[in-house]
Amino acid sequence: MSERVILHVDMDAFFASVEVIDTPKLKGKPVIVGGRSERGVVATCSYEARKYGVRSAMPIYMAKAQCPNGIYLPTRINRYKEVSREIFKIFYEITPYVEPLSIDEAYLDITELNKDPVSVAMFIKEMVVKATGLTISVGISYNKFLAKLASDWNKPNGLKIITKDMIPKVLLPLPINKIYGLGKKSTNKLNSIGIFTIEDLYTLAPDFLTEFFGKYGIEIYKRIRGIDNRKVEISRETKSIGRETTLKSDTKNKKELEVYIKSFCSSISRTLSIKGLSGKTLTLKIKTSTFENHTKNKTLPFYISKEEDILRESLDILYSIDLNEEIRLIGVSISSLKEMNLQQLSLF
Ligand code: TTP
Ligand code: MG
């Protein structure tokens, strides 16, 4: 098997950076995003706040003790999702081989692009800044483990490539908590027996690691030696994408139903875009007050993915049916999916 080229991309201080972009006077300040109540925890914080020792998952009261002058903001998850959609759109313009890991993070397999990976990484960084004003860190390597390690190498706004000839030298001095999947508990336990760096970890036999970590031990043994054959998994198996809800109160007023349908279409369109899919069959589902289920679908001669198109077709179905009874549940779904014709941007 020839060598793969994998990128790991991860936004910098994601929620906090979005807050700074939306409120420019926050720039350069310690910004902490999390539940506003004292009982909440920190979701994330700007790099300025990290200098005070504030970290994700730290209780707010503790963060306030460490960083009393910080600016504490509530989370606005819908806004972060909106920005997330924009960055994923960029990833899918590069390649359909995108494995989303979280709201701000993904693996991209760019092997088939046959382009210089550093130029591709720089292109992504530029596109992300242009679209959102935010910075992203990119790690490049020949497997997932090393790509992820690389994206974390010189955050924020990082770019790092780890090539095969750098192994194992580049890994030896790293503290073991840099190994993805190694939690605080394991780190402490290893520290207590004198294992601090990956170089120290090299002295341990696979059997010892298996005993120590269970089944994951052998994975760690291999990964610190540069071996990780996990594929970038795109979710191809999606057959349909749908949303439904039980109404606040039963109705047969179509105008009221439109409101629900509109929010479904927006959300469905978002999922399609994240998965790089479009579809051509729309299904409207209703359940009556007497718990009878009905569906009606419509197959188009073309594929759609935009919110406005899904909405138009869904409403077309809604207004083509007679509602004789009140209904208690409504849903919309799209099926007959295919991967979108990504206009593979001619990169350069
Ligand atoms: P991360 O990518 O882990 O963190 P980050 O983007 O804020 O900072 P970094 O520059 O180190 O990548 O997580 C992405 C977002 O997910 C983060 O902005 C907020 C959210 N999040 C939580 O809500 N709780 C958590 O414990 C973590 C780790 C993240
Ligand atoms: Mg991040």
XYZ file of C-alpha atoms and ligand atoms in Angstrom:
378
model
C 0.000 0.000 0.000
C 1.436 3.325 -0.947
C 1.628 6.025 1.654
C -1.541 7.941 2.463
C -1.758 11.698 2.960
C -3.977 12.645 5.853
C -4.788 16.049 7.251
C -6.192 16.723 10.683
C -7.817 20.137 10.835
C -8.933 21.779 14.075
C -10.167 25.319 14.703
C -8.326 27.374 17.328
C -10.187 28.108 20.572
C -13.280 27.610 18.472
C -16.254 28.967 20.490
C -14.147 31.783 21.971
C -12.762 32.769 18.566
C -16.287 33.013 17.158
C -17.242 35.313 20.038
C -14.225 37.511 19.297
C -15.061 37.733 15.588
C -18.643 38.723 16.415
C -17.541 41.278 19.016
C -14.208 42.670 17.825
C -13.515 44.619 21.009
C -12.907 41.252 22.709
C -9.791 40.738 20.603
C -6.685 40.096 22.699
C -8.728 39.631 25.885
C -9.140 36.544 28.034
C -12.524 35.314 26.806
C -14.129 32.348 28.525
C -17.178 30.634 27.042
C -19.343 28.425 29.186
C -22.449 28.270 31.281
C -22.964 31.677 32.759
C -23.925 30.243 36.116
C -21.255 29.649 38.737
C -22.181 25.986 38.621
C -21.336 25.610 34.938
C -18.055 24.561 33.354
C -15.789 26.195 30.802
C -16.532 25.039 27.235
C -13.407 26.725 25.948
C -11.429 29.939 26.296
C -9.194 32.178 24.225
C -5.440 31.621 24.234
C -5.104 34.761 26.360
C -7.226 33.094 29.054
C -5.164 29.905 28.805
C -2.166 31.871 30.087
C -4.044 32.101 33.383
C -4.440 28.344 33.488
C -8.076 28.308 32.418
C -9.011 25.108 30.540
C -11.997 23.356 28.957
C -14.179 21.472 31.460
C -12.876 23.520 34.419
C -15.692 24.692 36.725
C -16.531 28.359 36.127
C -15.920 29.305 39.756
C -12.402 27.892 39.484
C -11.768 29.752 36.232
C -12.954 32.959 37.902
C -10.519 32.401 40.739
C -7.640 32.030 38.275
C -8.755 34.717 35.854
C -10.970 37.240 37.635
C -10.645 39.806 34.841
C -11.771 37.369 32.177
C -14.822 38.049 30.049
C -17.319 35.276 30.730
C -19.852 34.581 27.997
C -22.680 32.098 27.590
C -22.463 29.565 24.760
C -24.335 30.308 21.526
C -24.301 26.857 20.008
C -26.409 27.719 16.966
C -23.953 30.375 15.943
C -21.005 27.964 16.321
C -22.866 25.390 14.231
C -23.368 27.996 11.540
C -19.620 28.673 11.405
C -18.953 24.933 11.546
C -21.063 24.462 8.413
C -18.970 27.039 6.611
C -15.695 25.348 7.437
C -17.001 21.894 6.558
C -18.166 23.268 3.245
C -14.557 24.214 2.577
C -13.323 20.746 3.581
C -15.808 19.122 1.204
C -14.634 21.385 -1.583
C -11.167 19.903 -1.123
C -12.197 16.246 -0.987
C -15.236 14.067 -0.291
C -13.023 12.013 2.061
C -13.905 13.987 5.165
C -14.406 12.364 8.562
C -16.006 14.861 10.936
C -14.826 14.335 14.516
C -16.571 17.200 16.234
C -17.983 20.634 15.551
C -14.554 22.097 14.722
C -12.426 19.143 13.758
C -12.045 16.599 10.963
C -9.724 14.230 9.169
C -9.288 14.678 5.416
C -7.726 11.994 3.250
C -6.136 13.887 0.362
C -4.084 10.992 -1.032
C -5.973 10.987 -4.331
C -5.548 14.715 -4.849
C -1.900 14.192 -5.723
C -1.037 17.725 -4.666
C 1.660 19.034 -2.409
C 0.050 18.589 1.036
C 1.577 21.727 2.509
C 0.067 23.825 -0.292
C -3.302 22.151 0.266
C -3.054 22.906 3.988
C -2.186 26.535 3.311
C -5.053 26.785 0.883
C -7.477 25.480 3.527
C -6.138 27.951 6.069
C -6.639 30.812 3.636
C -10.145 29.715 2.676
C -11.163 29.384 6.334
C -9.879 32.855 7.167
C -11.608 34.301 4.132
C -14.944 32.649 4.910
C -15.002 33.123 8.679
C -12.169 35.370 9.815
C -10.927 32.524 12.021
C -7.734 30.514 12.170
C -7.421 26.763 11.914
C -4.517 24.478 12.730
C -3.579 21.774 10.266
C -1.509 18.661 10.820
C -0.234 16.568 7.935
C 1.054 13.031 8.083
C 0.719 9.535 6.670
C -1.721 8.320 9.322
C -4.463 9.654 11.567
C -2.583 9.447 14.848
C 0.353 11.474 13.584
C -1.836 13.963 11.693
C -3.728 14.714 14.886
C -0.520 15.059 16.838
C 0.755 17.439 14.159
C -2.296 19.728 14.209
C -1.721 20.249 17.914
C 2.005 20.877 17.416
C 2.091 24.653 17.177
C -1.450 25.820 17.838
C -2.943 28.389 17.325
C -2.794 28.921 13.568
C -0.434 25.971 13.332
C 0.832 24.011 10.375
C 3.023 20.971 10.867
C 3.999 18.014 8.735
C 5.329 14.762 10.166
C 6.951 12.532 7.544
C 8.035 8.928 7.871
C 11.733 9.736 8.049
C 11.078 11.856 11.167
C 9.898 8.792 13.080
C 10.757 7.962 15.793
C 13.043 10.928 16.488
C 10.329 13.558 16.495
C 8.212 11.551 18.943
C 10.815 10.621 21.552
C 10.860 13.811 23.646
C 7.085 14.269 23.723
C 5.334 14.050 27.064
C 2.986 11.076 27.116
C -0.120 13.243 27.544
C 0.381 14.266 23.899
C -0.787 10.796 22.925
C -4.394 11.088 21.881
C -6.617 8.848 23.970
C -4.290 8.784 26.954
C -6.331 10.273 29.759
C -5.203 12.055 32.874
C -5.516 8.922 34.992
C -3.271 6.804 32.787
C -0.800 9.653 32.466
C -0.533 9.992 36.246
C -0.245 6.258 36.704
C 2.567 6.062 34.169
C 4.289 9.098 35.657
C 4.228 7.356 39.017
C 6.318 4.509 37.605
C 8.767 6.911 36.008
C 7.334 7.079 32.478
C 7.127 10.688 31.316
C 8.029 10.791 27.644
C 7.358 8.646 24.614
C 11.002 7.631 24.794
C 10.300 6.203 28.254
C 7.238 4.453 26.871
C 9.402 2.732 24.253
C 11.034 0.693 26.995
C 7.752 -1.016 27.857
C 6.918 -4.348 26.214
C 3.598 -4.827 24.417
C 2.455 -7.289 27.097
C 3.029 -4.745 29.801
C 1.037 -2.140 27.855
C -1.807 -4.585 27.308
C -1.924 -5.288 30.989
C -1.816 -1.603 31.734
C -4.325 -0.307 29.172
C -6.288 -3.382 28.182
C -6.970 -3.896 24.489
C -5.908 -0.324 23.715
C -2.359 -1.130 24.922
C -1.253 -2.729 21.687
C -2.635 0.244 19.746
C -0.516 2.584 21.831
C 2.476 0.334 21.321
C 2.045 0.600 17.558
C 1.074 4.239 17.343
C 4.123 5.566 19.139
C 6.110 3.636 16.554
C 4.277 5.411 13.740
C 1.853 2.612 12.882
C -1.860 3.411 12.606
C -3.896 1.904 9.804
C -7.279 3.402 10.662
C -9.063 4.700 7.565
C -10.669 8.100 7.211
C -14.319 7.064 7.542
C -16.863 9.000 5.578
C -20.445 8.170 6.398
C -21.616 6.870 3.042
C -24.216 4.497 4.387
C -26.777 7.213 5.102
C -30.013 6.176 3.387
C -32.153 9.127 4.380
C -32.009 12.229 6.510
C -35.140 13.315 8.308
C -36.559 15.365 11.141
C -39.880 15.018 12.872
C -41.593 16.264 15.952
C -44.764 15.898 17.951
C -46.645 19.204 17.788
C -47.177 21.351 20.843
C -50.901 20.969 20.201
C -52.800 19.097 17.488
C -53.772 21.165 14.457
C -54.829 21.018 10.840
C -53.775 24.555 10.082
C -51.203 24.302 7.301
C -49.685 27.688 8.079
C -48.769 26.415 11.535
C -47.278 23.263 10.059
C -45.168 25.350 7.696
C -43.227 26.719 10.644
C -42.183 23.219 11.724
C -41.379 22.199 8.182
C -39.192 25.231 7.695
C -37.023 24.399 10.680
C -36.744 20.748 9.555
C -35.597 21.812 6.100
C -32.928 24.084 7.469
C -31.568 21.320 9.652
C -31.767 18.660 6.925
C -29.948 20.921 4.513
C -27.200 21.474 7.055
C -26.725 17.718 7.553
C -26.658 17.148 3.797
C -23.972 19.754 3.437
C -21.866 18.307 6.261
C -22.119 14.840 4.737
C -21.598 16.140 1.196
C -24.881 14.642 -0.002
C -27.890 15.668 -2.050
C -31.178 13.821 -2.587
C -34.179 13.654 -4.857
C -36.987 11.978 -2.915
C -38.905 13.953 -0.335
C -41.275 12.391 2.135
C -43.803 14.119 4.315
C -44.994 12.109 7.270
C -47.949 12.835 9.480
C -49.591 11.129 12.388
C -53.197 12.017 13.106
C -54.751 12.709 16.491
C -56.067 9.166 16.303
C -52.525 7.850 15.805
C -52.818 6.934 12.156
C -49.607 7.310 10.171
C -49.589 8.642 6.623
C -46.702 9.380 4.323
C -46.617 10.965 0.937
C -43.528 11.282 -1.171
C -42.353 12.907 -4.325
C -39.326 12.077 -6.440
C -37.758 14.880 -8.435
C -35.920 14.530 -11.732
C -32.909 16.281 -10.135
C -30.971 16.275 -6.869
C -31.370 19.013 -4.270
C -29.654 19.952 -1.038
C -30.378 23.630 -0.446
C -32.784 24.586 2.297
C -34.992 26.620 -0.056
C -35.342 23.730 -2.514
C -36.167 21.195 0.188
C -38.664 23.626 1.669
C -40.340 24.353 -1.667
C -40.823 20.657 -2.419
C -41.951 19.801 1.115
C -44.580 22.544 1.042
C -45.678 21.356 -2.365
C -46.470 17.985 -0.787
C -48.146 19.599 2.211
C -50.484 21.641 0.016
C -51.262 18.647 -2.188
C -52.881 16.689 0.633
C -56.222 17.130 2.343
C -56.109 17.293 6.084
C -59.435 16.015 7.276
C -58.262 15.292 10.762
C -56.095 17.174 13.165
C -52.542 15.942 13.269
C -50.214 15.407 16.205
C -46.858 14.701 14.547
C -45.159 15.958 11.415
C -41.895 15.015 9.745
C -39.899 15.584 6.589
C -37.162 13.397 5.180
C -35.041 13.248 2.077
C -33.802 10.025 0.480
C -32.375 8.717 -2.823
C -29.141 10.312 -1.718
C -25.916 10.643 -3.616
C -22.614 12.306 -3.005
C -22.691 15.831 -4.253
C -20.899 16.820 -7.406
C -18.174 18.610 -5.588
C -16.736 21.007 -8.016
C -13.278 19.886 -6.947
C -11.894 23.373 -6.795
C -8.992 23.681 -9.133
C -6.752 24.524 -6.259
C -4.066 26.525 -7.831
P -11.461 21.794 20.942
O -11.033 21.760 19.506
O -11.020 20.681 21.831
O -10.952 23.136 21.629
P -10.842 24.601 21.025
O -11.127 24.644 19.581
O -11.656 25.519 21.853
O -9.324 24.971 21.295
P -8.031 24.430 20.536
O -7.400 25.628 19.917
O -7.180 23.826 21.597
O -8.493 23.426 19.517
O -13.025 21.852 21.031
C -13.818 22.550 20.083
C -14.983 23.208 20.762
O -15.782 22.246 21.459
C -14.579 24.224 21.794
O -14.352 25.515 21.232
C -15.731 24.199 22.770
C -16.279 22.788 22.675
N -15.843 22.022 23.856
C -16.683 21.955 24.959
O -17.790 22.498 24.952
N -16.246 21.284 26.070
C -15.021 20.687 26.147
O -14.655 20.093 27.184
C -14.162 20.753 24.997
C -12.801 20.121 25.022
C -14.618 21.434 23.881
Mg -10.314 23.247 18.249
